[in-house]
Short mmCIF file of C-alpha atoms in Angstrom, two decimals:
data_model
loop_
_atom_site.label_atom_id
_atom_site.label_comp_id
_atom_site.label_asym_id
_atom_site.label_seq_id
_atom_site.Cartn_x
_atom_site.Cartn_y
_atom_site.Cartn_z
CA UNK A 1 94.14 -99.77 143.59
CA UNK A 2 91.79 -96.85 146.01
CA UNK A 3 90.72 -96.81 150.19
CA UNK A 4 91.75 -99.24 150.60
CA UNK A 5 93.26 -98.39 148.68
CA UNK A 6 93.46 -95.34 149.89
CA UNK A 7 93.49 -94.23 149.80
CA UNK A 8 95.49 -92.82 152.11
CA UNK A 9 97.90 -95.33 150.66
CA UNK A 10 95.95 -98.25 149.16
CA UNK A 11 98.58 -100.55 150.45
CA UNK A 12 102.19 -99.84 151.24
CA UNK A 13 104.92 -100.89 148.85
CA UNK A 14 108.66 -100.92 149.01
CA UNK A 15 109.89 -99.56 145.72
CA UNK A 16 113.08 -100.63 144.09
CA UNK A 17 111.81 -98.35 141.36
CA UNK A 18 112.02 -95.39 143.72
CA UNK A 19 115.62 -96.20 144.49
CA UNK A 20 116.44 -96.44 140.80
CA UNK A 21 114.88 -93.07 140.03
CA UNK A 22 116.08 -91.05 143.00
CA UNK A 23 119.35 -92.70 143.85
CA UNK A 24 118.25 -93.61 147.36
CA UNK A 25 116.33 -96.45 148.94
CA UNK A 26 112.82 -95.47 149.93
CA UNK A 27 111.40 -97.51 152.76
CA UNK A 28 107.79 -98.65 152.41
CA UNK A 29 107.10 -97.59 155.97
CA UNK A 30 108.31 -94.11 155.06
CA UNK A 31 105.97 -94.00 152.07
CA UNK A 32 103.11 -95.40 154.10
CA UNK A 33 103.35 -93.13 157.13
CA UNK A 34 103.96 -89.98 155.14
CA UNK A 35 101.31 -90.90 152.61
CA UNK A 36 98.64 -91.47 155.19
CA UNK A 37 99.46 -88.33 157.07
CA UNK A 38 99.39 -86.06 154.04
CA UNK A 39 96.05 -87.40 152.83
CA UNK A 40 94.33 -85.35 155.53
CA UNK A 41 94.86 -81.56 155.54
CA UNK A 42 93.77 -80.77 159.08
CA UNK A 43 91.60 -77.63 159.06
CA UNK A 44 89.74 -78.32 155.83
CA UNK A 45 89.23 -81.99 156.66
CA UNK A 46 87.72 -81.12 160.03
CA UNK A 47 85.29 -78.67 158.46
CA UNK A 48 84.30 -81.13 155.75
CA UNK A 49 83.90 -84.03 158.12
CA UNK A 50 81.62 -82.00 160.36
CA UNK A 51 79.66 -80.15 157.69
CA UNK A 52 78.89 -83.13 155.44
CA UNK A 53 77.08 -85.16 158.13
CA UNK A 54 75.09 -82.08 159.17
CA UNK A 55 72.80 -82.84 156.27
CA UNK A 56 71.80 -86.11 157.92
CA UNK A 57 69.57 -86.77 160.88
CA UNK A 58 70.76 -88.93 163.74
CA UNK A 59 69.22 -92.38 163.56
CA UNK A 60 68.58 -92.92 167.27
CA UNK A 61 71.14 -91.16 169.39
CA UNK A 62 72.40 -87.82 170.64
CA UNK A 63 73.47 -85.10 168.24
CA UNK A 64 75.41 -81.86 168.62
CA UNK A 65 74.18 -78.95 166.48
CA UNK A 66 72.21 -81.50 164.49
CA UNK A 67 75.27 -83.64 163.83
CA UNK A 68 75.08 -87.23 165.16
CA UNK A 69 77.80 -87.89 167.72
CA UNK A 70 78.77 -90.93 165.65
CA UNK A 71 79.94 -88.65 162.84
CA UNK A 72 81.72 -86.32 165.25
CA UNK A 73 83.71 -89.22 166.67
CA UNK A 74 84.55 -90.35 163.14
CA UNK A 75 85.70 -86.82 162.23
CA UNK A 76 87.82 -86.71 165.39
CA UNK A 77 89.48 -89.97 164.32
CA UNK A 78 90.39 -88.52 160.93
CA UNK A 79 91.61 -85.34 162.58
CA UNK A 80 93.84 -87.42 164.85
CA UNK A 81 95.30 -89.14 161.79
CA UNK A 82 96.09 -85.72 160.33
CA UNK A 83 97.72 -84.42 163.50
CA UNK A 84 99.73 -87.45 164.57
CA UNK A 85 101.51 -88.43 161.37
CA UNK A 86 103.66 -91.17 162.83
CA UNK A 87 100.93 -92.85 164.85
CA UNK A 88 98.22 -93.26 162.22
CA UNK A 89 97.58 -96.93 162.93
CA UNK A 90 97.26 -96.35 166.68
CA UNK A 91 94.96 -93.38 166.11
CA UNK A 92 92.75 -95.34 163.73
CA UNK A 93 92.48 -98.27 166.14
CA UNK A 94 91.76 -95.90 169.05
CA UNK A 95 89.03 -94.24 166.98
CA UNK A 96 87.55 -97.61 166.09
CA UNK A 97 87.54 -98.65 169.75
CA UNK A 98 85.93 -95.35 170.82
CA UNK A 99 83.19 -95.50 168.18
CA UNK A 100 82.52 -99.15 168.96
CA UNK A 101 82.18 -98.46 172.70
CA UNK A 102 79.90 -95.50 172.00
CA UNK A 103 77.66 -97.63 169.80
CA UNK A 104 77.65 -100.46 172.33
CA UNK A 105 76.90 -98.27 175.34
CA UNK A 106 74.69 -95.54 173.84
CA UNK A 107 73.01 -95.98 170.47
CA UNK A 108 73.23 -99.68 169.74
CA UNK A 109 73.31 -101.19 166.25
CA UNK A 110 70.76 -102.08 163.61
CA UNK A 111 71.01 -105.65 164.78
CA UNK A 112 70.39 -104.81 168.41
CA UNK A 113 71.93 -103.13 171.45
CA UNK A 114 75.09 -103.81 173.42
CA UNK A 115 77.78 -106.35 172.78
CA UNK A 116 75.35 -108.72 171.10
CA UNK A 117 74.48 -106.02 168.56
CA UNK A 118 78.17 -105.30 167.97
CA UNK A 119 78.88 -109.00 167.46
CA UNK A 120 76.01 -109.27 164.99
CA UNK A 121 77.23 -106.18 163.14
CA UNK A 122 80.75 -107.55 162.80
CA UNK A 123 79.28 -110.89 161.78
CA UNK A 124 77.57 -109.03 158.95
CA UNK A 125 80.77 -107.21 157.91
CA UNK A 126 83.47 -109.85 158.39
CA UNK A 127 83.41 -111.27 154.86
CA UNK A 128 83.92 -107.84 153.29
CA UNK A 129 86.73 -106.98 155.71
CA UNK A 130 88.57 -110.29 155.25
CA UNK A 131 88.18 -110.10 151.47
CA UNK A 132 89.57 -106.58 151.44
CA UNK A 133 92.47 -107.51 153.73
CA UNK A 134 93.46 -110.48 151.58
CA UNK A 135 93.24 -108.47 148.38
CA UNK A 136 95.22 -105.50 149.69
CA UNK A 137 98.10 -107.63 150.90
CA UNK A 138 97.92 -110.02 147.96
CA UNK A 139 97.88 -107.25 145.36
CA UNK A 140 100.91 -105.63 147.01
CA UNK A 141 102.82 -108.84 146.25
CA UNK A 142 101.26 -109.02 142.77
CA UNK A 143 102.43 -105.49 141.96
CA UNK A 144 105.96 -106.37 143.06
CA UNK A 145 105.92 -109.43 140.77
CA UNK A 146 105.13 -107.09 137.89
CA UNK A 147 107.84 -104.60 138.87
CA UNK A 148 110.40 -107.42 138.97
CA UNK A 149 109.26 -108.85 135.64
CA UNK A 150 111.35 -106.37 133.66
CA UNK A 151 108.34 -104.99 131.77
CA UNK A 152 108.71 -101.46 133.24
CA UNK A 153 112.31 -101.32 131.93
CA UNK A 154 111.22 -102.38 128.44
CA UNK A 155 108.33 -99.92 128.03
CA UNK A 156 110.47 -96.84 127.18
CA UNK A 157 111.50 -98.48 123.90
CA UNK A 158 107.97 -97.95 122.61
CA UNK A 159 107.74 -94.22 123.29
CA UNK A 160 107.54 -92.15 120.06
CA UNK A 161 109.46 -88.99 119.29
CA UNK A 162 108.27 -85.47 120.11
CA UNK A 163 105.44 -84.53 122.45
CA UNK A 164 103.67 -87.78 121.64
CA UNK A 165 106.30 -89.57 123.74
CA UNK A 166 105.17 -88.01 127.03
CA UNK A 167 101.53 -88.54 126.04
CA UNK A 168 102.04 -92.23 125.25
CA UNK A 169 103.78 -92.64 128.60
CA UNK A 170 100.67 -91.27 130.30
CA UNK A 171 98.57 -93.71 128.28
CA UNK A 172 100.83 -96.57 129.43
CA UNK A 173 100.35 -95.54 133.05
CA UNK A 174 96.59 -95.45 132.41
CA UNK A 175 96.60 -99.00 131.05
CA UNK A 176 98.90 -100.39 133.76
CA UNK A 177 96.64 -99.00 136.47
CA UNK A 178 93.74 -101.03 135.12
CA UNK A 179 95.27 -104.34 136.15
CA UNK A 180 97.86 -103.34 138.73
CA UNK A 181 96.88 -100.52 141.05
CA UNK A 182 97.15 -96.75 140.89
CA UNK A 183 100.16 -96.57 143.23
CA UNK A 184 102.26 -99.11 141.33
CA UNK A 185 101.31 -97.55 137.98
CA UNK A 186 102.21 -94.04 139.16
CA UNK A 187 105.57 -95.19 140.54
CA UNK A 188 106.41 -97.09 137.36
CA UNK A 189 105.46 -94.03 135.31
CA UNK A 190 107.51 -91.76 137.55
CA UNK A 191 110.52 -94.06 137.32
CA UNK A 192 110.35 -94.15 133.51
CA UNK A 193 109.88 -90.35 133.37
CA UNK A 194 112.91 -89.81 135.61
CA UNK A 195 114.97 -91.89 133.21
CA UNK A 196 113.82 -90.59 129.82
CA UNK A 197 113.66 -86.94 130.94
CA UNK A 198 116.93 -87.06 132.93
CA UNK A 199 114.98 -86.30 136.13
CA UNK A 200 113.88 -82.95 134.70
CA UNK A 201 110.18 -83.70 135.09
CA UNK A 202 107.82 -80.74 135.21
CA UNK A 203 105.47 -80.63 138.20
CA UNK A 204 102.52 -80.35 135.81
CA UNK A 205 103.58 -83.60 134.17
CA UNK A 206 103.96 -85.25 137.58
CA UNK A 207 100.36 -84.26 138.29
CA UNK A 208 99.38 -85.80 134.96
CA UNK A 209 101.11 -89.09 135.83
CA UNK A 210 99.10 -89.26 139.05
CA UNK A 211 95.91 -88.37 137.18
CA UNK A 212 96.58 -91.05 134.55
CA UNK A 213 97.10 -93.70 137.24
CA UNK A 214 93.90 -92.72 139.05
CA UNK A 215 91.87 -92.50 135.84
CA UNK A 216 93.16 -95.87 134.64
CA UNK A 217 91.94 -97.63 137.78
CA UNK A 218 88.53 -95.96 137.87
CA UNK A 219 86.74 -98.50 135.68
CA UNK A 220 88.52 -101.63 136.89
CA UNK A 221 87.61 -103.56 140.02
CA UNK A 222 91.27 -104.52 140.43
CA UNK A 223 92.67 -101.08 139.62
CA UNK A 224 91.78 -99.13 142.75
CA UNK A 225 90.86 -99.92 146.33
CA UNK A 226 87.55 -98.06 145.99
CA UNK A 227 86.44 -100.13 143.01
CA UNK A 228 87.68 -103.30 144.69
CA UNK A 229 85.52 -102.40 147.68
CA UNK A 230 82.54 -102.06 145.36
CA UNK A 231 83.28 -105.44 143.81
CA UNK A 232 83.60 -107.16 147.17
CA UNK A 233 80.39 -105.52 148.35
CA UNK A 234 78.44 -107.05 145.49
CA UNK A 235 78.55 -104.40 142.77
CA UNK A 236 78.78 -106.02 139.32
CA UNK A 237 82.17 -105.23 137.69
CA UNK A 238 80.30 -104.26 134.52
CA UNK A 239 78.47 -101.56 136.49
CA UNK A 240 81.82 -99.87 137.11
CA UNK A 241 83.26 -100.32 133.62
CA UNK A 242 81.62 -97.27 132.06
CA UNK A 243 83.79 -95.05 134.27
CA UNK A 244 86.29 -95.46 131.45
CA UNK A 245 84.14 -93.23 129.24
CA UNK A 246 84.85 -90.31 131.56
CA UNK A 247 88.41 -91.46 132.27
CA UNK A 248 89.35 -91.69 128.58
CA UNK A 249 87.97 -88.23 127.86
CA UNK A 250 89.81 -86.84 130.87
CA UNK A 251 93.07 -88.51 129.73
CA UNK A 252 92.95 -86.62 126.44
CA UNK A 253 91.92 -83.34 128.06
CA UNK A 254 94.76 -83.28 130.61
CA UNK A 255 97.22 -85.51 128.74
CA UNK A 256 97.78 -83.36 125.68
CA UNK A 257 98.64 -80.09 127.51
CA UNK A 258 100.71 -82.03 130.05
CA UNK A 259 102.70 -83.74 127.27
CA UNK A 260 103.28 -80.44 125.47
CA UNK A 261 104.37 -78.84 128.74
CA UNK A 262 106.85 -81.61 129.49
CA UNK A 263 108.24 -81.67 125.94
CA UNK A 264 108.87 -77.93 126.14
CA UNK A 265 110.44 -78.31 129.60
CA UNK A 266 112.68 -81.27 128.71
CA UNK A 267 112.54 -83.34 125.53
CA UNK A 268 112.67 -87.11 125.85
CA UNK A 269 116.06 -88.73 125.66
CA UNK A 270 116.47 -91.76 123.38
CA UNK A 271 119.71 -92.80 125.09
CA UNK A 272 118.37 -96.00 126.62
CA UNK A 273 120.52 -98.38 128.58
CA UNK A 274 121.35 -101.94 127.63
CA UNK A 275 118.48 -104.12 126.58
CA UNK A 276 116.41 -105.66 129.35
CA UNK A 277 114.78 -109.06 129.25
CA UNK A 278 111.25 -109.77 130.39
CA UNK A 279 110.62 -112.46 132.98
CA UNK A 280 107.52 -113.93 131.40
CA UNK A 281 107.04 -116.31 134.31
CA UNK A 282 106.37 -113.35 136.62
CA UNK A 283 104.07 -111.81 134.01
CA UNK A 284 102.21 -115.11 133.91
CA UNK A 285 101.90 -115.15 137.70
CA UNK A 286 100.33 -111.69 137.61
CA UNK A 287 97.85 -112.82 134.95
CA UNK A 288 97.13 -116.05 136.87
CA UNK A 289 96.30 -114.17 140.07
CA UNK A 290 94.01 -111.73 138.27
CA UNK A 291 92.23 -114.50 136.36
CA UNK A 292 91.78 -116.48 139.58
CA UNK A 293 90.15 -113.50 141.30
CA UNK A 294 87.85 -112.68 138.39
CA UNK A 295 86.90 -116.30 137.67
CA UNK A 296 86.10 -116.96 141.33
CA UNK A 297 83.93 -113.88 141.59
CA UNK A 298 82.02 -114.73 138.41
CA UNK A 299 81.57 -118.37 139.41
CA UNK A 300 80.21 -117.52 142.86
CA UNK A 301 77.88 -114.79 141.60
CA UNK A 302 76.48 -117.00 138.83
CA UNK A 303 76.22 -120.31 140.64
CA UNK A 304 75.87 -119.57 144.36
CA UNK A 305 75.33 -115.85 145.01
CA UNK A 306 73.83 -116.59 148.42
CA UNK A 307 77.26 -117.83 149.56
CA UNK A 308 79.06 -114.59 148.69
CA UNK A 309 78.21 -113.04 152.06
CA UNK A 310 79.22 -116.14 154.00
CA UNK A 311 82.85 -116.72 152.99
CA UNK A 312 85.68 -114.52 151.57
CA UNK A 313 86.02 -116.47 148.31
CA UNK A 314 87.65 -113.61 146.42
CA UNK A 315 90.49 -112.96 148.85
CA UNK A 316 91.14 -116.66 149.38
CA UNK A 317 91.30 -117.24 145.60
CA UNK A 318 94.01 -114.59 145.21
CA UNK A 319 96.11 -116.15 147.96
CA UNK A 320 95.64 -119.69 146.64
CA UNK A 321 96.89 -118.52 143.24
CA UNK A 322 99.80 -116.66 144.85
CA UNK A 323 100.88 -119.69 146.89
CA UNK A 324 100.53 -122.08 143.94
CA UNK A 325 103.00 -119.89 142.05
CA UNK A 326 105.63 -119.88 144.82
CA UNK A 327 107.62 -122.80 143.32
CA UNK A 328 108.00 -120.79 140.12
CA UNK A 329 108.90 -117.38 141.58
CA UNK A 330 109.05 -116.49 145.26
CA UNK A 331 107.09 -113.34 146.21
CA UNK A 332 108.79 -110.45 147.99
CA UNK A 333 107.65 -111.56 151.46
CA UNK A 334 109.41 -108.60 153.08
CA UNK A 335 106.51 -106.44 151.87
CA UNK A 336 103.98 -108.29 154.01
CA UNK A 337 104.53 -106.65 157.45
CA UNK A 338 104.02 -103.12 156.15
CA UNK A 339 101.20 -104.25 153.87
CA UNK A 340 99.43 -105.81 156.86
CA UNK A 341 99.81 -102.62 158.91
CA UNK A 342 98.51 -100.51 156.05
CA UNK A 343 95.58 -102.83 155.49
CA UNK A 344 94.62 -102.81 159.18
CA UNK A 345 94.64 -99.02 159.08
CA UNK A 346 92.30 -98.93 156.10
CA UNK A 347 90.03 -101.63 157.51
CA UNK A 348 89.73 -99.62 160.72
CA UNK A 349 88.39 -96.68 158.74
CA UNK A 350 86.07 -98.92 156.71
CA UNK A 351 84.72 -100.49 159.92
CA UNK A 352 84.14 -97.06 161.43
CA UNK A 353 82.27 -96.00 158.30
CA UNK A 354 80.11 -99.14 158.46
CA UNK A 355 78.80 -98.03 161.86
CA UNK A 356 77.72 -94.55 160.73
CA UNK A 357 73.97 -93.71 160.62
CA UNK A 358 73.50 -93.08 156.90
CA UNK A 359 69.80 -93.92 156.63
CA UNK A 360 68.71 -90.35 155.97
CA UNK A 361 71.59 -88.96 153.98
CA UNK A 362 70.54 -86.98 150.89
CA UNK A 363 69.43 -89.10 147.95
CA UNK A 364 72.19 -90.41 145.71
CA UNK A 365 72.39 -88.21 142.60
CA UNK A 366 74.83 -87.14 139.92
CA UNK A 367 75.21 -83.82 141.70
CA UNK A 368 76.29 -85.64 144.85
CA UNK A 369 78.72 -87.83 142.90
CA UNK A 370 80.17 -84.76 141.14
CA UNK A 371 80.75 -83.01 144.46
CA UNK A 372 82.37 -86.10 145.95
CA UNK A 373 85.09 -85.82 143.30
CA UNK A 374 86.22 -82.50 144.74
CA UNK A 375 85.79 -83.70 148.32
CA UNK A 376 87.97 -86.74 147.61
CA UNK A 377 90.88 -84.41 146.83
CA UNK A 378 91.06 -83.52 150.52
CA UNK A 379 89.03 -86.22 152.27
CA UNK A 380 90.05 -89.87 152.04
CA UNK A 381 88.01 -91.74 149.45
CA UNK A 382 87.98 -95.05 151.35
CA UNK A 383 85.41 -94.01 154.00
CA UNK A 384 83.58 -91.97 151.34
CA UNK A 385 83.18 -95.11 149.26
CA UNK A 386 82.20 -97.18 152.30
CA UNK A 387 79.46 -94.71 153.19
CA UNK A 388 78.21 -94.62 149.59
CA UNK A 389 78.08 -98.43 149.47
CA UNK A 390 76.16 -98.55 152.71
CA UNK A 391 73.69 -95.96 151.42
CA UNK A 392 73.39 -97.55 147.97
CA UNK A 393 71.57 -96.28 144.93
CA UNK A 394 74.48 -94.69 143.06
CA UNK A 395 75.60 -94.93 139.47
CA UNK A 396 78.66 -96.92 140.46
CA UNK A 397 80.69 -96.12 137.37
CA UNK A 398 80.15 -92.40 137.83
CA UNK A 399 80.94 -92.63 141.53
CA UNK A 400 84.08 -94.69 140.84
CA UNK A 401 85.34 -92.05 138.42
CA UNK A 402 84.53 -89.21 140.81
CA UNK A 403 86.15 -90.57 143.97
CA UNK A 404 88.98 -92.27 142.08
CA UNK A 405 90.04 -89.45 139.76
CA UNK A 406 89.03 -86.47 141.90
CA UNK A 407 91.94 -86.92 144.28
CA UNK A 408 94.36 -86.12 141.45
CA UNK A 409 93.59 -82.41 141.79
CA UNK A 410 95.96 -82.09 144.76
CA UNK A 411 99.22 -83.95 145.38
CA UNK A 412 98.02 -85.25 148.75
CA UNK A 413 94.57 -86.09 147.36
CA UNK A 414 95.43 -89.65 146.40
CA UNK A 415 97.79 -92.35 147.54
CA UNK A 416 99.40 -92.34 144.09
CA UNK A 417 100.13 -88.62 144.44
CA UNK A 418 101.69 -89.05 147.85
CA UNK A 419 103.83 -91.97 146.68
CA UNK A 420 105.05 -90.15 143.57
CA UNK A 421 105.81 -87.03 145.62
CA UNK A 422 108.23 -89.10 147.66
CA UNK A 423 110.11 -89.69 144.40
CA UNK A 424 109.92 -86.00 143.45
CA UNK A 425 109.80 -83.85 146.63
CA UNK A 426 109.39 -80.69 144.56
CA UNK A 427 105.82 -81.84 143.89
CA UNK A 428 104.85 -81.33 147.52
CA UNK A 429 103.35 -77.89 146.94
CA UNK A 430 99.59 -77.57 146.65
CA UNK A 431 99.92 -74.13 145.06
CA UNK A 432 102.37 -75.27 142.38
CA UNK A 433 100.38 -78.45 141.78
CA UNK A 434 97.21 -76.43 141.16
CA UNK A 435 99.03 -73.77 139.15
CA UNK A 436 100.87 -76.08 136.78
CA UNK A 437 98.39 -78.97 136.89
CA UNK A 438 95.28 -76.86 136.22
CA UNK A 439 94.33 -79.21 133.39
CA UNK A 440 93.62 -82.00 135.92
CA UNK A 441 90.57 -80.21 137.32
CA UNK A 442 89.47 -79.30 133.80
CA UNK A 443 89.87 -82.94 132.78
CA UNK A 444 87.79 -84.11 135.74
CA UNK A 445 84.94 -81.75 134.93
CA UNK A 446 84.94 -82.43 131.18
CA UNK A 447 85.18 -86.19 131.72
CA UNK A 448 82.36 -86.23 134.25
CA UNK A 449 79.94 -84.29 132.09
CA UNK A 450 80.95 -86.25 128.99
CA UNK A 451 79.89 -89.42 130.81
CA UNK A 452 76.70 -87.73 132.00
CA UNK A 453 75.80 -86.54 128.48
CA UNK A 454 76.72 -89.79 126.72
CA UNK A 455 75.25 -92.36 129.11
CA UNK A 456 73.30 -90.28 131.60
CA UNK A 457 72.84 -90.92 135.29
CA UNK A 458 72.25 -94.68 135.69
CA UNK A 459 71.50 -95.31 139.35
CA UNK A 460 71.32 -98.86 140.56
CA UNK A 461 68.89 -100.06 143.13
CA UNK A 462 70.70 -100.76 146.41
CA UNK A 463 72.47 -104.07 145.78
CA UNK A 464 72.17 -104.95 149.46
CA UNK A 465 69.57 -104.35 152.11
CA UNK A 466 70.65 -101.74 154.65
CA UNK A 467 72.21 -103.47 157.66
CA UNK A 468 69.57 -104.95 159.88
CA UNK A 469 66.87 -104.74 157.30
CA UNK A 470 66.44 -101.00 157.33
CA UNK A 471 64.85 -99.08 154.50
CA UNK A 472 67.21 -98.55 151.58
CA UNK A 473 68.21 -95.01 150.77
CA UNK A 474 66.20 -93.07 148.23
CA UNK A 475 67.57 -92.97 144.72
CA UNK A 476 67.23 -89.87 142.61
CA UNK A 477 66.01 -90.90 139.15
CA UNK A 478 67.77 -89.84 135.99
CA UNK A 479 66.67 -86.56 134.48
#
């Protein structure tokens, strides 16, 4: 999963897998702080954050050079995250406090001015925020259950000979990301690659592992923080599913040259270690938690959709399932403190984005979605997704593919890339990543236009009224 998660690191994880692959213990706080910092390249981010809002008009408030002060404060928050790598949580909270005070004292909210307006706004957002918090922390524990199940150690047995071996490994990462999250899938893929290629993994293939993890989560509401945000916000999971059309095409486009490159660089070793056993109880717990989340969401949407905005059913269902399984296998509770910190960071950004004046942003269109894919490589996709959800009117599958997969084009463009680069420090070169992973950008473009040609632009009417009953954003019809 992307936003959150991500997004930015969707949620922090300690990784026994990282220790196995690199020979050292990698602390989750190390992954989290470094991952968040590197998601924001300072000069380009500042330009993007200021230039993108310049297309919008301020709702009711002061603007500088046509840019609403709200957006400038938000950009300053992101800039602070980029500059102060080891204080990202404090910077995010300070930015949230500053934006909140500005809205309270100057512009007010859609629900009204002052503290009362702020309270009403948070009352409108609390279910989404609590749901997202519960899912981010809960899925961190779910991913660890899967890592400890022994399945990642068994997977190498099924890799074929020749260049197809590296390609099938990418396909495995793609599939794993659909029900775990992109970070866990990328780390599992990186760990397996380090083993079967004797740690001689080409940087182009590392880029492909990240791309496979991001593509695999693009069409699943449990595979990436961005798609989970869409699900929580009321987007039908089936409206995201067709992202897999683009993702599957992209997998072939970048996967084949990446596999050939890796096979030429270092052929796969068949010298596997002693047989591993699978802990099917942990696998069952993973399945139980996912089924609980999906069943709860379907039941509420079918039987009592009016209650979905009143209580965080989805997040609570995941935690009820997790706690019911404790007598069978105890979760790795040591992950929780860092997961909570990471989730608070992401929720701070999401809350900031919810207060932005998006009423007169350009109409949602396939051109906008296509551009967001490139922007997401350098600008965190969590607030991008939050703004798109607030605006409404997108083809959610196309948007999910764009913001989810687009970050693969640079190593710091996605949380999965940052996490995998901690396993393989040689990947921390934007120039080398672009040079040897050129097929990622090609895959993104080909996949996007394949989806556009096959299914077309399918915008959905805003699934929610703009906060406070404002006029929904315009939707550009399909051409």
